[in-house]
Coordinates of C-alpha atoms and ligand atoms in Angstrom, one line a residue:
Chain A
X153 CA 0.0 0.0 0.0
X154 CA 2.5 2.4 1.1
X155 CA 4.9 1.3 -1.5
X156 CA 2.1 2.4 -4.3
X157 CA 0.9 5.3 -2.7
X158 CA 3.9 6.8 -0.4
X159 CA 7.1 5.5 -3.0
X160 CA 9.8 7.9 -1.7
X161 CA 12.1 6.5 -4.3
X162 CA 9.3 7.2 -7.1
X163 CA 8.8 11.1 -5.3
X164 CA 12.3 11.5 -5.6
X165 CA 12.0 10.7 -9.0
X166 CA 9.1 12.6 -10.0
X167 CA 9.7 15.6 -8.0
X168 CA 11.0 17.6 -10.8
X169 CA 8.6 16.8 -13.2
X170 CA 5.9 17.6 -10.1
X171 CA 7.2 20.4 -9.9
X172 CA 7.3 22.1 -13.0
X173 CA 3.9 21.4 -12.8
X174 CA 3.2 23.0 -10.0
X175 CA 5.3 26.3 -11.5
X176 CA 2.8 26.0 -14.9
X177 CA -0.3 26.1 -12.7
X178 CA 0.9 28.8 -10.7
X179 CA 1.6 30.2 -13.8
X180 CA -1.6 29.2 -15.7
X181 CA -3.7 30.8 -12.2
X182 CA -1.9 34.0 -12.9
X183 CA -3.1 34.1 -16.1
X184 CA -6.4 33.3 -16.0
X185 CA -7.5 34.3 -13.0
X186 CA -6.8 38.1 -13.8
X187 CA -8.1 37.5 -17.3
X188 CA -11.5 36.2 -15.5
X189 CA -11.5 39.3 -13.5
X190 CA -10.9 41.9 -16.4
X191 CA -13.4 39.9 -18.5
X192 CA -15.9 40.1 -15.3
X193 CA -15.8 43.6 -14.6
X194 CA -16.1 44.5 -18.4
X195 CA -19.6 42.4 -18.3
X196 CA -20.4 44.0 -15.0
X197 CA -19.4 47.6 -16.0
X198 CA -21.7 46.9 -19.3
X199 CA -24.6 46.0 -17.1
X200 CA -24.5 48.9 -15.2
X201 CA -26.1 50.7 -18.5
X202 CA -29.0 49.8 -17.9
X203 CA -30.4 50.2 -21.7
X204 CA -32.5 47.0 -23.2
X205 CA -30.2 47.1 -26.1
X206 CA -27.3 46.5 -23.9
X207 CA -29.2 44.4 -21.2
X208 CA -30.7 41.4 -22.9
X209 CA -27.9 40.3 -25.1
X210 CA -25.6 40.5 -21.7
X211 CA -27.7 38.1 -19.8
X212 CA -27.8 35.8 -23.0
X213 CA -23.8 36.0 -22.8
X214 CA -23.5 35.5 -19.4
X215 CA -26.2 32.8 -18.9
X216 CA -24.6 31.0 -22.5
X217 CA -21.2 30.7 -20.3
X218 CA -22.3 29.8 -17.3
X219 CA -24.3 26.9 -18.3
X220 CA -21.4 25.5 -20.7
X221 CA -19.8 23.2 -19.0
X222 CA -16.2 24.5 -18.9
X223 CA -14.3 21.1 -19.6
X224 CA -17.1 21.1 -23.1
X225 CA -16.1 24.8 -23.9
X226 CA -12.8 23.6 -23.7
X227 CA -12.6 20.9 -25.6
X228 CA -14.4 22.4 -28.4
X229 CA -12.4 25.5 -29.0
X230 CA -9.7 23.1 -28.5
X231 CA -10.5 20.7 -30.9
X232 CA -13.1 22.9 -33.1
X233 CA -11.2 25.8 -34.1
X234 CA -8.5 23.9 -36.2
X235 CA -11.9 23.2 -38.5
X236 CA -12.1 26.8 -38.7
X237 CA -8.7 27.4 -39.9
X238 CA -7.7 29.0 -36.3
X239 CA -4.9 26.6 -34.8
X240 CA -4.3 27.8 -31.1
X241 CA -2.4 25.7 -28.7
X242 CA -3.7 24.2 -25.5
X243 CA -2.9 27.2 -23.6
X244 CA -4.5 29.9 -25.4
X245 CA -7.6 27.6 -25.5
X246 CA -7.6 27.4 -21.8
X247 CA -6.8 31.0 -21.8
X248 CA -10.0 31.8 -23.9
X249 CA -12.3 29.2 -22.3
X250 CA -11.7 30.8 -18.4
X251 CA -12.1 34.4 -19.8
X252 CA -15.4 33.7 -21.4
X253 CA -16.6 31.3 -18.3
X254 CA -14.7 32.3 -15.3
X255 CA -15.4 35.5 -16.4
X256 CA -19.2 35.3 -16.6
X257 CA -19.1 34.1 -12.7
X258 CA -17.2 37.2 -12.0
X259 CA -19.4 39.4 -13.7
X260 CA -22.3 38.7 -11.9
X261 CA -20.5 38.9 -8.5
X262 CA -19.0 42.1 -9.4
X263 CA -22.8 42.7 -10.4
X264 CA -24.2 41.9 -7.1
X265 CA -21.3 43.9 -5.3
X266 CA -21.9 46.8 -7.7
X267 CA -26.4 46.3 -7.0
X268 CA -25.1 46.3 -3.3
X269 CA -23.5 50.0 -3.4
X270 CA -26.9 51.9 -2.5
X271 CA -27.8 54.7 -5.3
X272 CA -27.6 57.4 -2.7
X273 CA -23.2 56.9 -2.9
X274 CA -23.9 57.5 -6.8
X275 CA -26.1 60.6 -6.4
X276 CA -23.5 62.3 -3.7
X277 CA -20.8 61.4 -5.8
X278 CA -22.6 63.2 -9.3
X279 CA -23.8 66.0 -7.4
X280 CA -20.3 67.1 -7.1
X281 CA -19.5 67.2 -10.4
X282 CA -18.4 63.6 -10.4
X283 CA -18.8 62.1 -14.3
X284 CA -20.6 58.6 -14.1
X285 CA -17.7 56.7 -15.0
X286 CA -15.0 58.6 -12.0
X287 CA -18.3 58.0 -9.9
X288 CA -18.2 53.8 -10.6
X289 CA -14.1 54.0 -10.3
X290 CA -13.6 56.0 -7.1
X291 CA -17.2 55.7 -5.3
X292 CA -18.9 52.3 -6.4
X293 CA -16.0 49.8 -6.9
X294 CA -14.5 50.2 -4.2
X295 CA -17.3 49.6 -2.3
X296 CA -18.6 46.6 -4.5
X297 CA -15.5 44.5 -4.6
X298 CA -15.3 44.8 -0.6
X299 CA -19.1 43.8 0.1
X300 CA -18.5 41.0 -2.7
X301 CA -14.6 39.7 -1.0
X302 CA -15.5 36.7 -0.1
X303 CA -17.8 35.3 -3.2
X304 CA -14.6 36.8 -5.4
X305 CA -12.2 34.8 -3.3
X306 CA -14.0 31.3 -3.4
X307 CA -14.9 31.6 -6.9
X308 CA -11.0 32.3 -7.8
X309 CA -10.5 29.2 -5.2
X310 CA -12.3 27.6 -7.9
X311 CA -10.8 28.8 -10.9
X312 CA -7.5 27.7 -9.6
X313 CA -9.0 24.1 -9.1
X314 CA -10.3 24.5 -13.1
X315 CA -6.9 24.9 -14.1
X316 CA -6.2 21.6 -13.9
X317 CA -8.8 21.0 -17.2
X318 CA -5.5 22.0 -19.1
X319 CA -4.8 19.2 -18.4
X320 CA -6.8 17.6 -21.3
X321 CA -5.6 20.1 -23.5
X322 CA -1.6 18.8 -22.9
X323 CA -1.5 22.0 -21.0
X324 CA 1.6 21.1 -18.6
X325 CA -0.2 21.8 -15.4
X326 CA -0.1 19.9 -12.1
X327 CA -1.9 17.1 -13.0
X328 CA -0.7 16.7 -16.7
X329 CA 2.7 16.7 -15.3
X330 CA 1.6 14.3 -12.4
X331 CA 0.3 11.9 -15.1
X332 CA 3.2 11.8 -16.9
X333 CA 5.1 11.2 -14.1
X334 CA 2.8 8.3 -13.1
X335 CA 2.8 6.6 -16.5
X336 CA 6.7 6.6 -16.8
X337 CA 7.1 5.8 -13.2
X338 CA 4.2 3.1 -13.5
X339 CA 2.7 4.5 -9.8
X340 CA 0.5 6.6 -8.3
X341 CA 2.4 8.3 -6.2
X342 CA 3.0 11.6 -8.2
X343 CA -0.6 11.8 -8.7
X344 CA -0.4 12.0 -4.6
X345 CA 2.1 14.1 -4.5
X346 CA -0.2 16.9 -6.7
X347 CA -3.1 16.2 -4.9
X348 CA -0.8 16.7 -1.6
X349 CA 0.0 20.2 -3.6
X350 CA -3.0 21.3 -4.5
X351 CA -4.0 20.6 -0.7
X352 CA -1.4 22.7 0.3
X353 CA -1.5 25.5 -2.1
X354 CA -5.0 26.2 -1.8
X355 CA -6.0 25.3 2.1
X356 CA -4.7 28.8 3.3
X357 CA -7.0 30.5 0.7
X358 CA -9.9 27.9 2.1
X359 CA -8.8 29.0 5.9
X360 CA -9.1 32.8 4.6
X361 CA -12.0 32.6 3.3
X362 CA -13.7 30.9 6.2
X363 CA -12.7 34.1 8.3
X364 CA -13.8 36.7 6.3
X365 CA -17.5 34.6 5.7
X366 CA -17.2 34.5 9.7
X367 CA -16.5 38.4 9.9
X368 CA -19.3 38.9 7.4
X369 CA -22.0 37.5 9.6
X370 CA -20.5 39.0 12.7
X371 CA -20.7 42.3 10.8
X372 CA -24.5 41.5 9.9
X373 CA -25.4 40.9 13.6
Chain B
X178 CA -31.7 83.9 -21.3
X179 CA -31.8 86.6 -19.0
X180 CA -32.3 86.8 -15.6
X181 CA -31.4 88.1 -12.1
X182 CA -32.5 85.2 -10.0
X183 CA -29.6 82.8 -9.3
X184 CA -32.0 79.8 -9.7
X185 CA -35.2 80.0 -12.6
X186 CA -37.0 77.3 -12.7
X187 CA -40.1 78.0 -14.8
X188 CA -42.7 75.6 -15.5
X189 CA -41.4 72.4 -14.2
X190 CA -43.3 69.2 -15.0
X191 CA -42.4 65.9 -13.6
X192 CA -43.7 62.3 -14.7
X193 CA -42.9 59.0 -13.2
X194 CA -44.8 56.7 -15.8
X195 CA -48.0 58.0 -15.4
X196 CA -47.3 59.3 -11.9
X197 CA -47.5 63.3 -12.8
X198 CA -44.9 64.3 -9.6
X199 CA -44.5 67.9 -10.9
X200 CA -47.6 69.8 -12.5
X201 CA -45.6 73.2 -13.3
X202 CA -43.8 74.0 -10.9
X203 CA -42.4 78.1 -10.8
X204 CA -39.1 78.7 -8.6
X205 CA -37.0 81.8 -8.4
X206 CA -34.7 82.3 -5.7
X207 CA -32.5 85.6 -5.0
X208 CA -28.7 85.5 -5.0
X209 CA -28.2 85.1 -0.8
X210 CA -31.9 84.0 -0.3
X211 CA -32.9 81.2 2.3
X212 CA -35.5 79.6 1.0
X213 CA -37.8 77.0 2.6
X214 CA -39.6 74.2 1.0
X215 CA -42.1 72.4 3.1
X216 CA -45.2 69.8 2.5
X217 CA -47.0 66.7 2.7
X218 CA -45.3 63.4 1.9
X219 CA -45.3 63.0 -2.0
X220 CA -45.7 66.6 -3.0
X221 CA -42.7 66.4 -4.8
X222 CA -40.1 68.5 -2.8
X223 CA -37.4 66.0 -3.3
X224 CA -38.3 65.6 -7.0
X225 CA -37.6 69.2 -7.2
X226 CA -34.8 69.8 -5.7
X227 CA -32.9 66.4 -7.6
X228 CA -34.5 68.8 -11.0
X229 CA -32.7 71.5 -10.1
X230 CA -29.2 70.1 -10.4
X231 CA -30.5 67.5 -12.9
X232 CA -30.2 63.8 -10.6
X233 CA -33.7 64.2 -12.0
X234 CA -34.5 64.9 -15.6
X235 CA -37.5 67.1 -15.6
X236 CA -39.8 66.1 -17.9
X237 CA -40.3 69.8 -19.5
X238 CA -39.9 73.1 -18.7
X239 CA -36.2 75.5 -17.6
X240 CA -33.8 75.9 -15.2
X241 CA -31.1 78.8 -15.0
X242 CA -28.9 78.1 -12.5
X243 CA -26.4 81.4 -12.0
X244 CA -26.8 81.9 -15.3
X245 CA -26.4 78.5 -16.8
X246 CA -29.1 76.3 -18.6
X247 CA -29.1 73.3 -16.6
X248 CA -31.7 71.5 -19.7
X249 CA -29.2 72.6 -22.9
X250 CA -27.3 69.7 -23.8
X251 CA -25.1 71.8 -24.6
X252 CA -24.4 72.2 -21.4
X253 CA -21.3 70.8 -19.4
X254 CA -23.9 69.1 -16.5
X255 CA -20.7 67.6 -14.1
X256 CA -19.0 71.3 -14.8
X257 CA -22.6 72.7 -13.8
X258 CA -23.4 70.7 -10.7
X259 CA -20.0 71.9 -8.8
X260 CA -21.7 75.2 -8.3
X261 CA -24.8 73.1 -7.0
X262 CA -24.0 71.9 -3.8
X263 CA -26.5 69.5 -2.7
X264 CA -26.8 67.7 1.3
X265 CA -29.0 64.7 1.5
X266 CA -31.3 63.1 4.6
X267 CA -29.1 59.6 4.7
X268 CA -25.5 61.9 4.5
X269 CA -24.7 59.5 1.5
X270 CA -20.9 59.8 2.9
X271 CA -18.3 57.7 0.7
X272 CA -18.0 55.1 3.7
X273 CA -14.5 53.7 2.7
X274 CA -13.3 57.0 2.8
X275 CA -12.0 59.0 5.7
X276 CA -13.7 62.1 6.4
X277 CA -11.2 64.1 4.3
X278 CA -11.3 61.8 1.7
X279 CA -15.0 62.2 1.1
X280 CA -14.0 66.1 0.7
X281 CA -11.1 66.3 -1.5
X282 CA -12.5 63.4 -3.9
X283 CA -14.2 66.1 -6.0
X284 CA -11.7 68.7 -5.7
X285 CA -8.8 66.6 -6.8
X286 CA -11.3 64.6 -9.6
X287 CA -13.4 67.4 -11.0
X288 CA -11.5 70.4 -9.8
X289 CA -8.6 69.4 -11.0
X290 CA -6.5 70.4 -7.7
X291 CA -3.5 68.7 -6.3
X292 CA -3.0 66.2 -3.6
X293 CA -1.8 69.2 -1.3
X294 CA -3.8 72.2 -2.1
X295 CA -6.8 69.7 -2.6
X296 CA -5.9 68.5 1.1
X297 CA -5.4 71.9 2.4
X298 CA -9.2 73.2 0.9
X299 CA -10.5 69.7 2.6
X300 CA -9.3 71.4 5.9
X301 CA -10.5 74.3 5.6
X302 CA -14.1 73.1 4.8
X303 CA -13.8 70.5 7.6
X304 CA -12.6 73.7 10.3
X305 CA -15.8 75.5 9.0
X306 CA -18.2 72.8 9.9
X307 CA -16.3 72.2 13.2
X308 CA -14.8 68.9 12.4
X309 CA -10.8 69.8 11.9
X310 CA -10.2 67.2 14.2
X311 CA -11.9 64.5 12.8
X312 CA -10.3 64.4 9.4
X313 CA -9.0 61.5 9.3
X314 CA -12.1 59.6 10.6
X315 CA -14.1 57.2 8.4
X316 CA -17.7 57.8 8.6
X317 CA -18.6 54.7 10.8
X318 CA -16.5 56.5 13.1
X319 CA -18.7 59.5 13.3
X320 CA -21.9 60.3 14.8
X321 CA -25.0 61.4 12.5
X322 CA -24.7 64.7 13.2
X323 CA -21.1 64.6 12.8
X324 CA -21.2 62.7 9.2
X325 CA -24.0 65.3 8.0
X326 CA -21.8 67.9 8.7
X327 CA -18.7 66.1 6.7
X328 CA -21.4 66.0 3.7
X329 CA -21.6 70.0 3.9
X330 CA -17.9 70.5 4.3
X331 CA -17.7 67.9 0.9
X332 CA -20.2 70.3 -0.9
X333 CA -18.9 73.7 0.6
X334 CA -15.5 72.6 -0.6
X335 CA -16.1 73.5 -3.8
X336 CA -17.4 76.2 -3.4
X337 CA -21.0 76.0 -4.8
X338 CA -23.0 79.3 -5.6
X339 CA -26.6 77.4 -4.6
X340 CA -26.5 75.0 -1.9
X341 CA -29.7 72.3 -1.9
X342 CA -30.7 70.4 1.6
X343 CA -33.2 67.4 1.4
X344 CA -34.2 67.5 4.8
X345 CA -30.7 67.1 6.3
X346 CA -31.8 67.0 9.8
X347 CA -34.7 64.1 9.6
X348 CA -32.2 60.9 10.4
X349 CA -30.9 62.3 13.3
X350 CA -31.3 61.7 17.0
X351 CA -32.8 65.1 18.0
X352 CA -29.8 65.8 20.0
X353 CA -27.8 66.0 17.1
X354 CA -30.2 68.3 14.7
X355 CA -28.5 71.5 16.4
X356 CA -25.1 71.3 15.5
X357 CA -25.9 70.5 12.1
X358 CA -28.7 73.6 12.2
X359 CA -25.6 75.3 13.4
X360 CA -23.5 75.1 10.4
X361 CA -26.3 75.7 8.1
X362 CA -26.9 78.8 10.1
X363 CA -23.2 79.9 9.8
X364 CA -23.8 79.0 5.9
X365 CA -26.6 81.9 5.5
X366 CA -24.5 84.5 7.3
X367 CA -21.7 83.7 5.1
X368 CA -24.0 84.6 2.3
X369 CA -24.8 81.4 0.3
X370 CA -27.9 81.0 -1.1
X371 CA -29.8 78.0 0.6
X372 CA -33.1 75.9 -0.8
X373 CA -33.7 73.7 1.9
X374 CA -36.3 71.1 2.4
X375 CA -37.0 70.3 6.2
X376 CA -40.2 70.4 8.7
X377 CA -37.4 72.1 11.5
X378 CA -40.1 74.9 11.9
X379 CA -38.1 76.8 14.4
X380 CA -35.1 76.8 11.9
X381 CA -37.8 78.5 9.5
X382 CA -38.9 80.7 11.3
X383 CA -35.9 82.6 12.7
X384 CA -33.7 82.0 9.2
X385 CA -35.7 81.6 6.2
X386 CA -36.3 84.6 4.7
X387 CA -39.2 82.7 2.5
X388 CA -41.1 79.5 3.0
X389 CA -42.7 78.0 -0.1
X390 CA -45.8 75.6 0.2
X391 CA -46.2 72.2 -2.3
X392 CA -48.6 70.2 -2.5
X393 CA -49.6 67.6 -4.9
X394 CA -46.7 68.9 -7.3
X395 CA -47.8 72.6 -7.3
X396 CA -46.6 75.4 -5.2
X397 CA -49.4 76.1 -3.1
X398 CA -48.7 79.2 -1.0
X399 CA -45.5 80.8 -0.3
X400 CA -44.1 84.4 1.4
X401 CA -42.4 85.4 4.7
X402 CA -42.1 82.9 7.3
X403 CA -44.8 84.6 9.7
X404 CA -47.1 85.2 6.8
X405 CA -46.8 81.3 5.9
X406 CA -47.0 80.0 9.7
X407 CA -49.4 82.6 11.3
X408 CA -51.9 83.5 8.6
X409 CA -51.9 81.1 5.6
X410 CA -54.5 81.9 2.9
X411 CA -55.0 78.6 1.4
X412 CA -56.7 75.9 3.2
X413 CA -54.5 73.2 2.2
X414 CA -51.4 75.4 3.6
X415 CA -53.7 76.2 7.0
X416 CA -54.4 72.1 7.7
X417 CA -50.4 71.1 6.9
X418 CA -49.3 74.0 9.4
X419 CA -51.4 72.9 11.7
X420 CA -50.7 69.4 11.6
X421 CA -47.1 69.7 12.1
X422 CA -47.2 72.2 14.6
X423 CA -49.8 69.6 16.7
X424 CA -46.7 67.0 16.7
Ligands
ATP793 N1 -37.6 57.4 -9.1 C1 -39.0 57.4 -8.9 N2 -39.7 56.6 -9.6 C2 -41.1 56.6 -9.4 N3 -41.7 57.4 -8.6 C3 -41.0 58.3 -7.9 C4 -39.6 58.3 -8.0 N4 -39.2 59.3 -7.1 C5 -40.3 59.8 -6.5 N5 -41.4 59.2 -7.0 C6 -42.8 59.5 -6.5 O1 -43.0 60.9 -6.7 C7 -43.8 61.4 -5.7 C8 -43.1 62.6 -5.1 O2 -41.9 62.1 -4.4 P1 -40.9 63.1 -3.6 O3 -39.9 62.2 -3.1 O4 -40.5 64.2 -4.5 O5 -41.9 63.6 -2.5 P2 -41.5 64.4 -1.2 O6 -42.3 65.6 -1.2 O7 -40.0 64.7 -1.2 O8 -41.9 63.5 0.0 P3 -41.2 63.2 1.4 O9 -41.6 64.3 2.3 O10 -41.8 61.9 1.8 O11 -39.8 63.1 1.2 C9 -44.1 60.3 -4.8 O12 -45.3 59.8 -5.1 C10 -43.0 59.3 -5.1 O13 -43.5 58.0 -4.8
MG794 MG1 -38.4 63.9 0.0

């Protein structure tokens, strides 16, 4: 058991290719998650006009992306665009396929944390002169992303856990890397070790997030 | 178009969907004037003051505002509102800002003054509404009367020829209603020109030089303060004066 599980010679082994993994993930999350973020205030900032024109096709968009199941989107831009003469590598894919879905999960939090910003912050702010869009920067953003902290933390908790979908992609993530390892090494211990990573990478997020939901309802009492 | 008054407003109408707010509503108010507006709930008073530096878009009719046509599109309306200072019943103070912060955002983002000089004007409107001292204080940090008093200093900062009050004393604890009454009084002797929306019928009295009656989105009645309290012509005027003054 231990010697499948728990090889040390096997970890020794696989440790480099683990890691460079673990530095493509890392790597991967500091890609996409910022893309999500830019790609979910632009669909937030867009439904702040509140014109029909404008409105309606937004929810389509958003809606469209969030039911797509991201592993489907990805694997059809993946394999799909060659057919449409656009031959991207695994990583742009993945790039695209987080900014269009990650993104739609930010935009409605930043939507809810912008909804959340009462209108009487917006009417002090254009009563002194204040042009909608320095009244959205300075006044209502601000404001927004702190009421909406915690749902913009555990949804990047998740986008860092999506990352591994590269892996289907040949993306040289964490688990792609792990799954080489495993199938040269002909055990399961590297896939251990990534799990043991991802543990470890992403538990003091979980622990961070669990205090600020636990300041949150203090602050609601 | 011509005129003396520092605010015109001349035939103001008002819809909500079918909800007619404002039925032509006539407003003129001298450079230096205090004027009060008072009525029953839904007459419209808000909705008239948030016309006058365009929150609201009226519906038809003008407004000159020291000399500039609020209603032209050609009109620079974030330029226009600086000179409109306007002080609301729930503060509306930027909470994630200290107190100074809430005053300087507009001078450094719409008047176009430095960090230091926009600091330095910050100050100076703080020191006029008594709160030098509490600069650097966020809003939670303040009492009501304190944070409605930070909401002046952020309009008085820049300097604003009108100022317009939505009934700036009604969420406080009565205790507090003074010091805010305080600074508005200190406001008129400075000379600024004051509409202000508010049932504090003592307030009227002694510093308005005209109260203005609306009801049902017309202006019913209006004239000297005595005239208004003491001997109202209209019936409508006569029951609301008396209503108040039973409570
Ligand atoms: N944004 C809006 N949309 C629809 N109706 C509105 C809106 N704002 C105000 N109204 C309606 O317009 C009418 C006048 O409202 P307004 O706030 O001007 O009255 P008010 O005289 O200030 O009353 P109060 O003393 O209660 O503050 C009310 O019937 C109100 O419900
Ligand atoms: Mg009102």
């Amino acid at each position: 058991m231990i010697e499948a599980f728990f090889n040390i010679e096997i970890m020794k082994a696989a440790w480099p290719i683990v890691l460079t993994g673990l530095w493509n993930t890392i790597l991967l999350s500091l890609i996409v998650v910022p893309l999500g973020l830019l790609g979910g205030l632009i669909l937030a900032l867009l439904a702040s006009i509140r014109h029909p024109l404008v409105r309606w096709p937004l929810m389509a968009w958003v809606d469209f992306f969030r039911a797509f199941p991201p592993l489907v989107l990805l694997v059809l831009l993946f394999a799909g665009l060659p057919f449409a003469g656009l031959e991207l590598g695994g990583f742009a894919c993945v790039a695209i396929a987080f900014f269009l879905n990650t993104g739609s999960y930010y935009g409605e939090i930043f939507r809810a944390g912008i909804d959340s910003v009462p209108a009487g912050q917006v009417e002090a702010a254009r009563s002194t002169g204040l042009t909608r869009m320095q009244a959205m920067r300075y006044v209502v953003l601000p404001q927004a992303v702190r009421n909406v902290m915690p749902d913009l933390l555990s949804n990047t908790l998740e986008v860092v856990k999506l990352t591994s979908l590269g892996s289907v992609v040949a993306v040289p993530e964490l688990l792609y890397e792990a799954r080489q390892a495993q199938s040269i090494t002909y055990n399961p211990t590297p896939i251990v070790m990534a799990a043991v990573i991802y543990f470890l990478l992403l538990w003091p997020v979980v622990r961070l997030l669990s205090r600020l939901e636990n300041r949150a309802l203090a602050g609601r009492r | 178009m011509v005129t003396n008054h520092i605010v015109d407003a001349r035939a103001i109408h008002k819809h909500f969907g079918t909800l007619h707010v404002l039925k032509g509503v006539d407003l003129k108010v001298d450079e230096r004037e205090l004027v009060f507006i008072i009525g029953p709930s839904g007459s419209g008073k808000s909705t008239l003051l948030r016309c006058l530096n365009r929150l609201e878009e009226p519906s038809s009719g003008s407004i000159v505002v020291d000399g500039i046509d609020m209603l032209d599109a050609k009109t620079d309306i974030n330029h226009a509102r600086r000179r409109i200072g306007m002080v609301f019943q729930s503060f509306n103070l930027y909470p994630h800002m200290t107190a100074l912060g809430n005053v300087t955002l507009a001078l450094r983002k719409v008047a176009g003054k430095g960090r230091a000089e926009a600091e330095a004007l910050g100050r100076a409107a703080l020191e006029r509404v008594g709160l030098a001292e509490r600069a650097d204080h966020t809003p939670g940090q303040l009492s009501g009367g304190q944070q409605q008093r930070v909401a002046i200093a952020r309009s008085i900062a820049l300097e604003p020829r009108v100022m317009l009050f939505d009934e700036p004393t009604s969420a406080l604890d009565p205790e507090l209603v003074g010091s805010v009454l305080e600074v508005m009084r200190g406001l008129r002797e400075s000379g600024m020109t004051m509409i202000v929306v508010s049932h504090e019928m003592g307030f009227a009295r002694n510093a308005a030089d005209r109260v203005v009656f609306m009801d049902d989105g017309l202006i019913v009645e209006q004239g000297p303060p005595a005239a208004i309290f003491e001997n109202p012509t209209q019936e409508r005027t006569r029951a609301f004066i008396g209503q108040i003054q039973r409570h």
